[in-house]
Each structure stands twice: as C-alpha cells, then as structure tokens.
Short mmCIF file of C-alpha atoms in Angstrom, two decimals:
data_model
loop_
_atom_site.label_atom_id
_atom_site.label_comp_id
_atom_site.label_asym_id
_atom_site.label_seq_id
_atom_site.Cartn_x
_atom_site.Cartn_y
_atom_site.Cartn_z
CA MET A 1 -37.54 34.83 -33.34
CA LYS A 2 -35.06 37.85 -33.09
CA LYS A 3 -36.60 40.85 -31.60
CA GLN A 4 -36.95 43.88 -33.97
CA GLU A 5 -35.38 47.06 -32.78
CA LEU A 6 -37.72 50.04 -32.93
CA ASN A 7 -37.19 53.70 -32.27
CA PHE A 8 -40.60 54.70 -31.08
CA GLU A 9 -39.87 58.52 -30.99
CA THR A 10 -38.94 58.37 -34.72
CA ILE A 11 -42.02 56.30 -35.45
CA GLU A 12 -44.35 58.96 -33.80
CA LYS A 13 -42.79 61.75 -35.80
CA ILE A 14 -43.44 59.92 -38.98
CA GLU A 15 -47.05 59.24 -38.12
CA GLU A 16 -47.62 62.84 -37.11
CA GLU A 17 -46.04 64.01 -40.41
CA LEU A 18 -48.38 61.86 -42.48
CA LEU A 19 -51.53 62.93 -40.45
CA SER A 20 -50.46 66.50 -40.89
CA GLU A 21 -50.61 66.06 -44.76
CA LEU A 22 -53.87 64.00 -44.55
CA LEU A 23 -55.46 67.01 -42.65
CA LYS A 24 -54.80 69.14 -45.66
CA ASN A 25 -57.19 66.89 -47.66
CA ASN A 26 -54.42 65.76 -50.05
CA THR A 27 -56.63 63.40 -52.09
CA ASN A 28 -53.95 61.31 -53.67
CA ILE A 29 -52.15 60.47 -50.40
CA LEU A 30 -55.41 59.95 -48.67
CA GLU A 31 -56.37 57.14 -51.07
CA GLU A 32 -53.12 55.52 -50.74
CA ALA A 33 -53.03 55.83 -46.99
CA ILE A 34 -56.53 54.26 -46.61
CA LEU A 35 -55.74 51.45 -49.09
CA LYS A 36 -52.55 50.48 -47.30
CA LEU A 37 -52.83 51.36 -43.66
CA LYS A 38 -55.32 50.46 -40.85
CA PRO A 39 -55.84 52.38 -37.55
CA ASN A 40 -53.83 49.71 -35.58
CA ASP A 41 -50.82 50.24 -37.65
CA PHE A 42 -50.19 53.56 -35.84
CA TYR A 43 -48.15 53.12 -32.76
CA ASN A 44 -49.45 56.33 -31.01
CA ARG A 45 -52.96 55.75 -29.74
CA GLU A 46 -54.28 59.08 -30.33
CA TYR A 47 -52.86 59.10 -33.83
CA SER A 48 -54.60 55.73 -34.34
CA VAL A 49 -57.87 57.37 -33.22
CA ILE A 50 -57.40 60.44 -35.62
CA PHE A 51 -56.80 58.09 -38.61
CA HIS A 52 -59.82 56.00 -37.81
CA VAL A 53 -61.92 59.19 -37.87
CA ILE A 54 -60.22 60.13 -41.21
CA GLN A 55 -61.34 56.82 -42.60
CA GLU A 56 -64.89 57.32 -41.43
CA LEU A 57 -65.14 60.74 -43.02
CA ALA A 58 -63.62 59.60 -46.22
CA SER A 59 -66.08 56.64 -46.46
CA ASN A 60 -68.90 59.17 -46.12
CA HIS A 61 -67.41 61.48 -48.72
CA LYS A 62 -66.95 64.25 -46.20
CA ASP A 63 -64.35 66.94 -46.09
CA ILE A 64 -61.15 66.13 -44.18
CA ASN A 65 -59.63 68.90 -42.01
CA HIS A 66 -58.93 69.71 -38.44
CA LEU A 67 -62.38 71.15 -37.91
CA THR A 68 -64.44 68.19 -39.49
CA ILE A 69 -62.29 65.75 -37.30
CA ILE A 70 -62.80 67.70 -34.19
CA ASN A 71 -66.58 67.90 -34.83
CA TYR A 72 -66.75 64.19 -35.45
CA ILE A 73 -64.99 63.32 -32.21
CA ASP A 74 -67.16 65.85 -30.37
CA ASN A 75 -70.21 63.82 -31.39
CA ASN A 76 -68.73 60.40 -30.77
CA LYS A 77 -67.58 59.90 -27.12
CA SER A 78 -65.88 56.56 -27.99
CA TYR A 79 -63.23 58.54 -29.95
CA GLN A 80 -62.57 61.10 -27.42
CA PHE A 81 -59.26 61.44 -25.47
CA ASP A 82 -57.76 64.14 -23.41
CA ASP A 83 -57.20 67.42 -25.19
CA TYR A 84 -57.93 65.91 -28.65
CA ASP A 85 -58.83 69.28 -30.08
CA VAL A 86 -55.37 70.72 -29.06
CA LEU A 87 -53.60 67.95 -30.55
CA ILE A 88 -55.45 67.94 -33.86
CA ASN A 89 -54.92 71.69 -34.20
CA THR A 90 -51.24 71.22 -33.42
CA ILE A 91 -50.83 68.49 -36.12
CA ALA A 92 -52.79 70.55 -38.70
CA ASN A 93 -50.45 73.48 -38.17
CA ASN A 94 -47.38 71.47 -38.71
CA THR A 95 -45.49 71.51 -42.07
CA ALA A 96 -44.33 68.24 -43.59
CA LEU A 97 -40.50 67.76 -43.97
CA THR A 98 -40.84 65.52 -46.97
CA GLN A 99 -42.87 65.42 -50.27
CA ASN A 100 -42.53 61.62 -50.50
CA PHE A 101 -45.46 60.58 -48.51
CA SER A 102 -45.53 57.19 -49.91
CA VAL A 103 -42.29 56.47 -48.08
CA LEU A 104 -43.99 57.54 -44.87
CA ILE A 105 -46.87 55.18 -45.47
CA GLU A 106 -44.39 52.43 -46.23
CA ASP A 107 -42.41 53.16 -43.09
CA ILE A 108 -45.67 53.17 -40.83
CA LYS A 109 -46.68 49.71 -42.25
CA ASN A 110 -43.22 48.24 -41.96
CA ASN A 111 -42.94 49.49 -38.27
CA SER A 112 -46.35 48.15 -37.57
CA ILE A 113 -45.30 44.69 -38.82
CA LYS A 114 -42.15 44.74 -36.75
CA ARG A 115 -44.08 45.81 -33.65
CA LYS A 116 -46.56 42.88 -34.14
CA LEU A 117 -43.69 40.50 -34.72
CA ASN A 118 -42.26 41.52 -31.43
CA GLU A 119 -45.52 41.12 -29.63
CA PHE A 120 -45.93 37.59 -31.37
CA SER A 121 -42.45 36.81 -30.18
CA GLU A 122 -43.24 37.61 -26.62
CA TYR A 123 -46.58 35.57 -26.88
CA LEU A 124 -44.53 32.53 -28.13
CA LYS A 125 -42.30 32.73 -24.91
CA ASP A 126 -45.32 32.61 -22.63
CA ILE A 127 -47.52 30.15 -24.37
CA ASN A 128 -48.20 26.76 -22.64
CA PHE A 129 -48.92 23.92 -25.05
CA ASP A 130 -51.74 21.54 -24.34
CA GLN A 131 -50.87 17.99 -25.43
CA ASN A 132 -54.54 17.34 -26.24
CA ASN A 133 -54.78 20.38 -28.50
CA TYR A 134 -51.17 20.69 -29.72
CA ASP A 135 -52.14 20.45 -33.41
CA LEU A 136 -54.72 23.10 -33.17
CA GLN A 137 -52.60 25.44 -31.21
CA ALA A 138 -49.54 25.03 -33.57
CA ASN A 139 -51.87 25.59 -36.67
CA THR A 140 -53.41 28.59 -35.02
CA ILE A 141 -49.87 30.02 -34.41
CA ALA A 142 -48.96 29.42 -37.99
CA LYS A 143 -52.15 31.20 -39.23
CA ASP A 144 -51.52 34.14 -36.89
CA LEU A 145 -47.96 34.60 -38.13
CA SER A 146 -49.12 34.28 -41.76
CA ASP A 147 -51.73 37.02 -41.12
CA ILE A 148 -49.13 39.44 -39.70
CA LEU A 149 -46.76 38.80 -42.70
CA SER A 150 -49.50 38.96 -45.36
CA SER A 151 -51.00 42.17 -43.83
CA LYS A 152 -48.83 44.45 -45.95
CA ILE A 153 -50.64 45.28 -49.21
CA THR A 154 -48.24 45.23 -52.13
CA SER A 155 -50.54 45.80 -54.99
CA ASP A 156 -52.31 49.19 -55.76
CA LEU A 157 -55.53 49.80 -57.52
CA ILE A 158 -55.19 48.87 -61.21
CA ASP A 159 -56.12 51.47 -63.79
CA SER A 160 -57.83 50.70 -67.16
CA LYS A 161 -54.78 50.80 -69.20
CA LYS A 162 -52.82 48.26 -67.10
CA ALA A 163 -55.95 46.01 -66.90
CA VAL A 164 -56.33 45.98 -70.67
CA GLU A 165 -52.58 45.31 -71.18
CA SER A 166 -52.54 42.40 -68.74
CA PHE A 167 -55.64 40.82 -70.30
CA SER A 168 -54.61 41.32 -73.78
CA GLU A 169 -51.29 39.49 -73.04
CA LYS A 170 -53.23 36.66 -71.77
CA PHE A 171 -55.51 36.75 -74.78
CA ARG A 172 -52.45 36.60 -77.15
CA ASN A 173 -51.22 33.52 -75.26
CA LEU A 174 -54.39 31.64 -75.47
CA GLY A 175 -53.67 28.15 -76.83
CA ILE A 176 -50.02 28.74 -76.41
CA ASN A 177 -49.83 28.44 -72.61
CA ASP A 178 -53.02 27.53 -70.93
CA GLU A 179 -51.16 26.49 -67.73
CA SER A 180 -51.68 29.98 -66.28
CA LYS A 181 -55.52 29.62 -66.47
CA GLY A 182 -55.72 26.44 -64.32
CA ILE A 183 -55.37 22.71 -64.76
CA THR A 184 -57.09 20.22 -66.95
CA THR A 185 -59.98 18.20 -65.45
CA GLY A 186 -58.45 15.15 -67.08
CA PHE A 187 -61.80 14.45 -68.94
CA LYS A 188 -62.11 15.82 -72.54
CA ARG A 189 -65.87 16.46 -72.60
CA LEU A 190 -65.73 18.09 -69.11
CA ASP A 191 -62.90 20.30 -70.28
CA ASN A 192 -65.03 21.22 -73.45
CA ILE A 193 -67.82 22.71 -71.10
CA ILE A 194 -65.91 24.21 -68.22
CA GLY A 195 -62.40 24.68 -69.87
CA CYS A 196 -60.47 23.51 -66.85
CA PHE A 197 -60.38 23.74 -63.19
CA SER A 198 -59.65 27.42 -63.12
CA ASN A 199 -57.20 29.23 -60.70
CA GLY A 200 -59.02 30.92 -57.89
CA ALA A 201 -62.26 28.90 -58.44
CA LEU A 202 -64.22 27.02 -55.85
CA ILE A 203 -65.70 23.89 -57.45
CA VAL A 204 -68.23 21.85 -55.53
CA ILE A 205 -68.84 18.23 -56.53
CA ALA A 206 -71.88 16.92 -54.87
CA ALA A 207 -73.20 13.37 -54.83
CA GLY A 208 -75.04 10.93 -52.50
CA THR A 209 -73.31 8.36 -50.32
CA GLY A 210 -71.72 5.59 -52.55
CA SER A 211 -72.18 7.54 -55.71
CA GLY A 212 -68.47 7.75 -56.60
CA LYS A 213 -67.60 11.39 -55.54
CA THR A 214 -64.39 10.28 -53.73
CA ALA A 215 -63.32 8.07 -56.62
CA PHE A 216 -64.00 10.95 -59.03
CA ALA A 217 -62.01 13.39 -56.95
CA LEU A 218 -59.07 10.77 -56.84
CA ASN A 219 -59.28 10.36 -60.68
CA CYS A 220 -59.07 14.15 -61.00
CA LEU A 221 -56.19 14.22 -58.50
CA TYR A 222 -54.32 11.58 -60.37
CA ARG A 223 -54.87 13.15 -63.93
CA ALA A 224 -53.79 16.42 -62.71
CA ALA A 225 -50.59 15.06 -61.21
CA GLU A 226 -49.96 13.05 -64.35
CA HIS A 227 -50.31 16.27 -66.42
CA ILE A 228 -47.82 17.95 -64.26
CA ASP A 229 -45.42 15.10 -64.63
CA SER A 230 -45.65 15.39 -68.38
CA LEU A 231 -45.07 19.06 -68.23
CA THR A 232 -42.15 18.62 -66.06
CA GLN A 233 -40.39 16.23 -68.37
CA LYS A 234 -40.50 18.92 -71.08
CA ASP A 235 -39.88 21.99 -68.90
CA ALA A 236 -38.14 21.99 -65.61
CA THR A 237 -39.92 25.23 -64.54
CA TYR A 238 -42.94 23.07 -63.57
CA LYS A 239 -40.80 20.93 -61.18
CA LYS A 240 -42.37 22.51 -58.00
CA ASP A 241 -45.95 22.12 -59.30
CA CYS A 242 -47.98 19.85 -57.14
CA VAL A 243 -51.47 18.65 -56.05
CA LEU A 244 -52.83 18.40 -52.57
CA ILE A 245 -55.68 16.38 -51.13
CA PHE A 246 -57.27 16.56 -47.68
CA SER A 247 -59.06 13.36 -46.90
CA LEU A 248 -61.14 13.57 -43.71
CA GLU A 249 -62.75 10.08 -44.13
CA MET A 250 -59.90 7.82 -45.56
CA SER A 251 -56.48 6.82 -44.40
CA ILE A 252 -53.51 7.15 -46.52
CA GLU A 253 -53.61 3.35 -47.07
CA GLN A 254 -57.13 3.48 -48.34
CA LEU A 255 -56.29 6.27 -50.72
CA GLN A 256 -53.29 4.43 -52.08
CA GLU A 257 -55.48 1.26 -52.45
CA ARG A 258 -57.83 3.16 -54.66
CA LEU A 259 -55.14 4.98 -56.67
CA VAL A 260 -53.29 1.87 -57.34
CA SER A 261 -56.33 -0.16 -58.32
CA SER A 262 -57.44 2.68 -60.67
CA ILE A 263 -54.08 2.91 -62.40
CA SER A 264 -53.24 -0.74 -62.51
CA GLY A 265 -56.72 -1.96 -63.40
CA VAL A 266 -56.56 -4.74 -60.62
CA SER A 267 -59.77 -4.55 -58.66
CA ILE A 268 -59.66 -3.46 -54.91
CA SER A 269 -61.24 -6.69 -53.82
CA SER A 270 -58.52 -8.74 -55.39
CA TYR A 271 -55.92 -6.24 -53.91
CA ASN A 272 -57.34 -6.59 -50.41
CA HIS A 273 -57.82 -10.23 -50.32
CA GLN A 274 -54.67 -11.16 -52.46
CA GLN A 275 -56.76 -13.52 -54.47
CA THR A 276 -56.66 -14.31 -58.20
CA PHE A 277 -53.44 -12.50 -58.49
CA THR A 278 -51.89 -13.33 -61.88
CA GLN A 279 -48.21 -12.56 -62.77
CA THR A 280 -49.74 -9.81 -64.98
CA ASP A 281 -51.66 -8.35 -62.15
CA SER A 282 -48.49 -8.27 -59.88
CA VAL A 283 -46.58 -6.47 -62.67
CA ARG A 284 -49.35 -3.92 -63.09
CA ILE A 285 -49.59 -3.18 -59.38
CA SER A 286 -45.82 -2.88 -59.12
CA ASP A 287 -45.75 -0.45 -62.06
CA ALA A 288 -48.57 1.48 -60.48
CA PHE A 289 -46.66 1.86 -57.33
CA GLU A 290 -43.51 3.12 -59.09
CA HIS A 291 -45.50 5.55 -61.26
CA LEU A 292 -47.23 6.99 -58.10
CA LYS A 293 -43.89 7.63 -56.43
CA LYS A 294 -42.98 9.99 -59.18
CA LEU A 295 -45.98 12.13 -58.95
CA SER A 296 -46.19 15.34 -56.99
CA ILE A 297 -49.12 14.57 -54.74
CA PHE A 298 -49.33 15.61 -51.14
CA TYR A 299 -51.76 13.95 -48.76
CA ASP A 300 -53.36 14.94 -45.53
CA THR A 301 -55.58 12.41 -43.75
CA SER A 302 -56.33 14.25 -40.51
CA SER A 303 -59.72 12.92 -39.43
CA SER A 304 -60.55 16.12 -37.69
CA ILE A 305 -59.41 19.46 -39.12
CA SER A 306 -60.61 23.07 -38.68
CA ILE A 307 -60.71 25.79 -41.34
CA VAL A 308 -57.76 27.50 -39.57
CA SER A 309 -55.71 24.27 -39.53
CA LEU A 310 -56.55 23.73 -43.21
CA GLU A 311 -55.32 27.12 -44.29
CA ALA A 312 -52.22 26.85 -42.11
CA LYS A 313 -51.31 23.60 -43.92
CA ILE A 314 -51.98 25.06 -47.27
CA GLN A 315 -49.91 28.07 -46.43
CA GLN A 316 -47.07 25.74 -45.38
CA ALA A 317 -47.42 23.60 -48.58
CA SER A 318 -47.24 26.75 -50.67
CA MET A 319 -44.03 28.07 -49.29
CA ASN A 320 -41.82 25.51 -51.17
CA ASN A 321 -44.34 24.39 -53.93
CA HIS A 322 -46.56 25.78 -56.60
CA LEU A 323 -50.03 24.45 -55.79
CA ARG A 324 -52.14 23.54 -58.90
CA LEU A 325 -55.06 21.74 -57.34
CA ILE A 326 -56.54 21.38 -53.79
CA ILE A 327 -59.14 18.68 -53.18
CA ILE A 328 -61.22 18.42 -49.84
CA ASP A 329 -63.16 15.38 -49.11
CA TYR A 330 -65.49 16.50 -47.84
CA LEU A 331 -66.70 19.97 -46.95
CA GLN A 332 -69.25 19.12 -44.23
CA LEU A 333 -66.47 17.41 -42.09
CA ILE A 334 -64.50 20.62 -41.65
CA LYS A 335 -64.84 22.04 -38.16
CA VAL A 336 -65.05 25.64 -37.25
CA ASP A 337 -62.98 27.04 -34.28
CA SER A 338 -65.68 28.92 -32.77
CA LYS A 339 -67.34 29.10 -29.27
CA LYS A 340 -70.26 31.18 -30.61
CA ASN A 341 -73.70 29.62 -30.48
CA GLN A 342 -73.99 29.08 -34.31
CA SER A 343 -76.05 26.70 -36.30
CA ARG A 344 -74.40 24.17 -38.46
CA GLU A 345 -75.75 25.96 -41.57
CA GLN A 346 -73.94 29.21 -40.34
CA GLU A 347 -70.77 27.22 -39.75
CA VAL A 348 -70.83 25.55 -43.26
CA ALA A 349 -71.52 29.04 -44.74
CA TYR A 350 -68.46 30.31 -42.88
CA ILE A 351 -66.43 27.32 -44.32
CA SER A 352 -67.51 27.83 -48.02
CA ARG A 353 -66.61 31.47 -47.82
CA ALA A 354 -63.24 30.54 -46.36
CA LEU A 355 -62.57 27.97 -49.08
CA LYS A 356 -63.45 30.56 -51.73
CA ALA A 357 -61.06 33.03 -50.02
CA ILE A 358 -58.28 30.38 -49.96
CA ALA A 359 -58.84 29.64 -53.75
CA ARG A 360 -58.40 33.30 -54.52
CA LYS A 361 -55.53 34.00 -52.10
CA TYR A 362 -53.39 31.20 -53.49
CA SER A 363 -54.70 31.31 -57.06
CA VAL A 364 -55.52 27.74 -57.13
CA PRO A 365 -58.57 25.69 -57.91
CA VAL A 366 -60.25 24.23 -54.81
CA ILE A 367 -62.48 21.26 -55.26
CA ALA A 368 -64.66 20.59 -52.29
CA LEU A 369 -66.76 17.43 -52.34
CA SER A 370 -70.09 17.77 -50.66
CA GLN A 371 -72.88 15.50 -49.55
CA ILE A 372 -76.48 16.02 -50.86
CA ASN A 373 -79.59 16.33 -48.66
CA ARG A 374 -81.48 13.13 -48.99
CA ASN A 375 -84.69 14.83 -48.06
CA ALA A 376 -84.62 17.33 -51.02
CA PRO A 377 -86.53 16.04 -54.04
CA ASN A 378 -84.97 16.00 -57.44
CA LYS A 379 -86.33 18.67 -59.68
CA ILE A 380 -86.51 19.05 -63.37
CA THR A 381 -84.02 21.82 -64.32
CA ASN A 382 -85.12 23.12 -67.76
CA ASN A 383 -82.20 25.51 -68.27
CA VAL A 384 -79.60 22.88 -67.94
CA GLN A 385 -78.30 22.25 -71.49
CA ASN A 386 -77.89 18.45 -72.07
CA ASN A 387 -75.00 17.98 -74.44
CA GLN A 388 -75.32 14.20 -74.55
CA GLN A 389 -79.20 13.67 -75.04
CA ASN A 390 -81.68 14.62 -77.55
CA SER A 391 -84.34 17.08 -76.41
CA HIS A 392 -87.10 14.41 -76.31
CA GLU A 393 -85.01 12.43 -73.80
CA ARG A 394 -85.47 14.88 -71.00
CA LYS A 395 -85.16 13.51 -67.38
CA ASP A 396 -84.85 14.66 -63.74
CA VAL A 397 -81.60 16.33 -62.94
CA PRO A 398 -80.29 17.57 -59.57
CA HIS A 399 -80.95 20.91 -58.16
CA LEU A 400 -78.77 23.42 -56.26
CA HIS A 401 -80.97 23.12 -53.21
CA GLN A 402 -79.99 19.45 -52.75
CA ILE A 403 -76.53 20.61 -51.41
CA ARG A 404 -76.69 19.72 -47.84
CA GLU A 405 -76.87 22.32 -44.97
CA SER A 406 -76.21 25.54 -46.72
CA ASP A 407 -77.40 27.63 -49.67
CA ALA A 408 -74.20 29.60 -49.15
CA ILE A 409 -72.16 26.94 -50.75
CA THR A 410 -73.87 27.12 -54.01
CA HIS A 411 -73.61 30.95 -53.74
CA ASP A 412 -69.77 30.91 -53.13
CA ALA A 413 -69.08 28.25 -55.72
CA ASP A 414 -67.91 29.08 -59.14
CA ILE A 415 -68.82 25.68 -60.46
CA VAL A 416 -71.37 23.18 -58.96
CA ALA A 417 -71.52 19.68 -60.48
CA PHE A 418 -73.65 16.68 -59.34
CA LEU A 419 -72.63 13.18 -60.03
CA GLN A 420 -75.72 11.02 -60.68
CA PRO A 421 -75.70 7.31 -61.73
CA GLU A 422 -77.99 6.69 -64.71
CA ASN A 423 -79.47 3.57 -63.14
CA ASN A 424 -80.77 3.33 -59.61
CA ASN A 425 -78.27 2.27 -56.76
CA GLU A 426 -79.76 -1.22 -56.43
CA THR A 427 -79.03 -1.91 -59.99
CA ASN A 428 -75.52 -0.40 -59.74
CA LYS A 429 -74.78 -2.72 -56.84
CA GLU A 430 -74.84 -5.61 -59.23
CA ASN A 431 -72.85 -3.92 -61.98
CA ASP A 432 -69.11 -3.21 -62.12
CA ASP A 433 -69.25 -0.93 -65.13
CA TYR A 434 -71.98 1.79 -65.46
CA ILE A 435 -72.55 5.34 -66.59
CA ILE A 436 -72.55 8.36 -64.16
CA ALA A 437 -73.80 11.68 -65.51
CA CYS A 438 -71.77 14.69 -64.38
CA HIS A 439 -74.38 17.61 -64.33
CA ILE A 440 -72.77 21.03 -64.42
CA ILE A 441 -75.69 22.89 -63.00
CA LYS A 442 -73.76 26.19 -62.20
CA ASN A 443 -70.82 27.53 -64.12
CA ARG A 444 -70.02 31.24 -63.32
CA SER A 445 -67.75 31.59 -66.37
CA GLY A 446 -69.45 29.58 -69.04
CA PRO A 447 -72.20 27.17 -70.06
CA THR A 448 -73.82 24.45 -68.01
CA GLY A 449 -74.46 20.86 -69.41
CA GLU A 450 -74.11 17.18 -68.74
CA VAL A 451 -71.18 14.89 -69.39
CA LYS A 452 -71.41 11.23 -69.34
CA LEU A 453 -68.52 9.21 -67.65
CA ARG A 454 -67.96 5.51 -67.44
CA PHE A 455 -67.43 4.25 -63.89
CA ARG A 456 -65.66 0.98 -63.36
CA LYS A 457 -66.56 0.40 -59.84
CA LYS A 458 -64.24 -2.41 -58.74
CA ILE A 459 -61.15 -0.49 -59.77
CA GLN A 460 -62.53 2.96 -58.90
CA ARG A 461 -61.82 4.32 -62.36
CA PHE A 462 -63.59 6.94 -64.27
CA ASP A 463 -63.12 7.52 -68.00
CA ASP A 464 -64.87 9.53 -70.78
CA GLU A 465 -67.83 7.68 -72.21
CA LYS A 466 -66.99 6.93 -75.90
#
C-alpha cells in the first residue's frame, strides 16, 4: 500500500479555519460538519477536543461560541489541555480565508482517511500472522480497511421535495421494474403476502430440527438464481447479479447433492447409493449439473465463522458482483469475536443487529435460518390471518417467543416465518410427500398469514400447494 503524502502544517490551518467559523455559530456549516466529521478526523489533538465539545453543545441545543466552549471545558477536566482558553480565543478572533466551508470539511475528511490509511499500512508491516488464526486475522484486516474507506459520508440529509420525487419515481415504475425492490421468493402465494424478499430486509425463517428449513432455503436460493438467469438472458445489465449462501453445517458436496436432487427429481438416497438409476435418471442428473453451472450462486461452507468474517466476505463478494440475496444457515452458529463476559443471548442479539445492518448497508435481503426453542410451548396466535383455512379450522400456530436464545432476533427482523409440518414428525418420517405450513407471523411492511407448501422430502423440493 503506497503511503499517502500529507502536509500537516496545511492540515492544521484548514482545521483551524473551520473551527473559527463554527465558533461564530454558523448553523448551516455546523450541521454539515457534525454530519460528516468526527473528532478523530482532526489531526491536531487540541482541535479534536474543541470539535468534540462543539458536538456536545450542539446535541444539547446550547449556543456555540468561545465563551460556552471555555466554560464547558472548565467544568469537564477530561477535556482540559494547557492554555485551552488562550487557544480558543485565538481561533475565535481569526477570520476565515474562504467562504466555501464545505470544501474545508471535505479536505479534513479526506486527510483523515489518508492518515488512517498510512497508519493501517504501518500496522500491516508489523503484523505477525498466526497460522492457527490466519483466516480470522485476514478477515479482521479486510473489515478494518473497509471501515476506513466507508467512513466518508457521501449522502446528505434528504429534504421533503427530494424524498417525494424519489418515491414518486418508484411508484410510477411499480409493475414495470420490480427488481429494484428485491427478489421473488419463488413461491406465488408467498409473494402474494410479502411481495418479495425486499432489499435491506432481515428475514428470519425458523423451524425445528428436521423440519425442512435448509431445504426451503436452498429452494429459495435456486429459484432466485434461476430468476436472475432468466433476466440476464433478456438484459445483460443483470449479468453481475448473484446470490450467496453461508452454510455452517453442510459441505459444498452436501449442498450440491440437495440442489441436484431437487432440480432433477432423483431422490437423494438413490443419488448417494447409486441404486435404481435408470437412463432417464442419469440424463436428469446430468442436465441438473449443467443447469447449476450456469447459475450465479456463490457458496461459503466455513464451519466456523464470526460476524466480522461474515461481513468481510460479503464486502469482498460485493466488490465485483451485485448481491441480490444472502442466506445464512443458521444464525445461532455464528460466533462473536469478543472476550467480554457476555451471555449467549447477548451474543445472538449482537449477531441479529449486525445482520440487519448488513442487509441495510448492502441493500440486499438477508435470510437467516433459526432454530426454535423446544421448551417453548406452541401458542394460539389469534391475530395471524389464515389465508388457506376457513375460520372454523383454527389450530395452534408458532409464536415469536419460540425463536431460540434471543427476543432481539424477532425485534430486528422485518419478516419472521415459521415452517410447521401439518402432521407430526413421526407421521412425516413415513411419508415422502406432505404439506408444510409457512406461517408469516411478523411482517413489518404488510400482512401476516399462512401459505401451504408441498414438500417432497426425498428430493428436498418445495412447491406451491395446488
């Protein structure tokens, strides 16, 4: 990494000139500076402290001038430095040489990024890689670099006129180009309730062990990739669109087995044991392999992954691709890089907040599979609208509290869905083909409801129930 050349004397003059204007209580410049800058963006330590005090005063709706700043520092020893009152008065008496203060703010931010990149470069020279933790160290480095480069805020507050114009444009395009909203679930009745997997949304799919949640996720993954493929054939602008799955439980071979079985219609047991293979079966499997090769699907099957590593990998994937869907199987297996004495519930809460932030940052739907708490009883949820049953056919449906380990998951999620076989698990063990109800019990942007899906267990395939 090439070291960025910096003239620190010039930088300090720029910082002093901006502070001089801020001390005159220029509201417009103050708002822009607080939005775009942080105290550690200032090279001069004393200037950094003064800007921090300005932030504190502004957040408490206090007047900002040399007297209020000196008084604040007088009462807060942690902000004090030698001759602070003299320096603040000197800055207040200075006259700015420019009227384009937005350029000063931009220069301070750019210089801050260059300075941090230089520090990062020096850090890289001295780092000692541990072979046992190489992946974690590499992903942490990638995350730190991403944080530096993304620290520059490029968007300002949006006024009402711009907001209405932006939304009205999207409103006029409804039904013409729905791709900007998200990606289809692949199931017509599910799309009828939630619309699609929306960009920026965290979708939690919960189910008990062996209830088909991984199979459902793979079906959503495949249908999304197939949808992208059909778009690409018509319009080359979709060529970089892709889907991404993190599987913390299954190997790449196991994922391919399930996808090939679902696409070909040849059961997993036949595929594994190479029994009862007809010529038709062989052709179907071969066609499924060829079809999968064309699809823009990326896989990560690391059995141990932290939230830092996860975001670093997503950041890397997004550099050359347009992510349309991210699936994580499953949420409770993600680790937290923390030495603090936290409970698992606190860790899972941190993970769910991080996944929501990732969905918003990359404007992509994130589906996180989740286990349910076996000890939590089913409860009758009267406010869930059942689109498939008559009112007299009411039955127990899952409850949000059944999500394992953290209520924060259901708070952060935009959509929460439970997969629940209509018959008990013992009955389903004997069946290859049965109904699974997908209960939408939380939908931040629309109705809740129930969708019935047909699950063919041997080939791990979900279809709309006809």
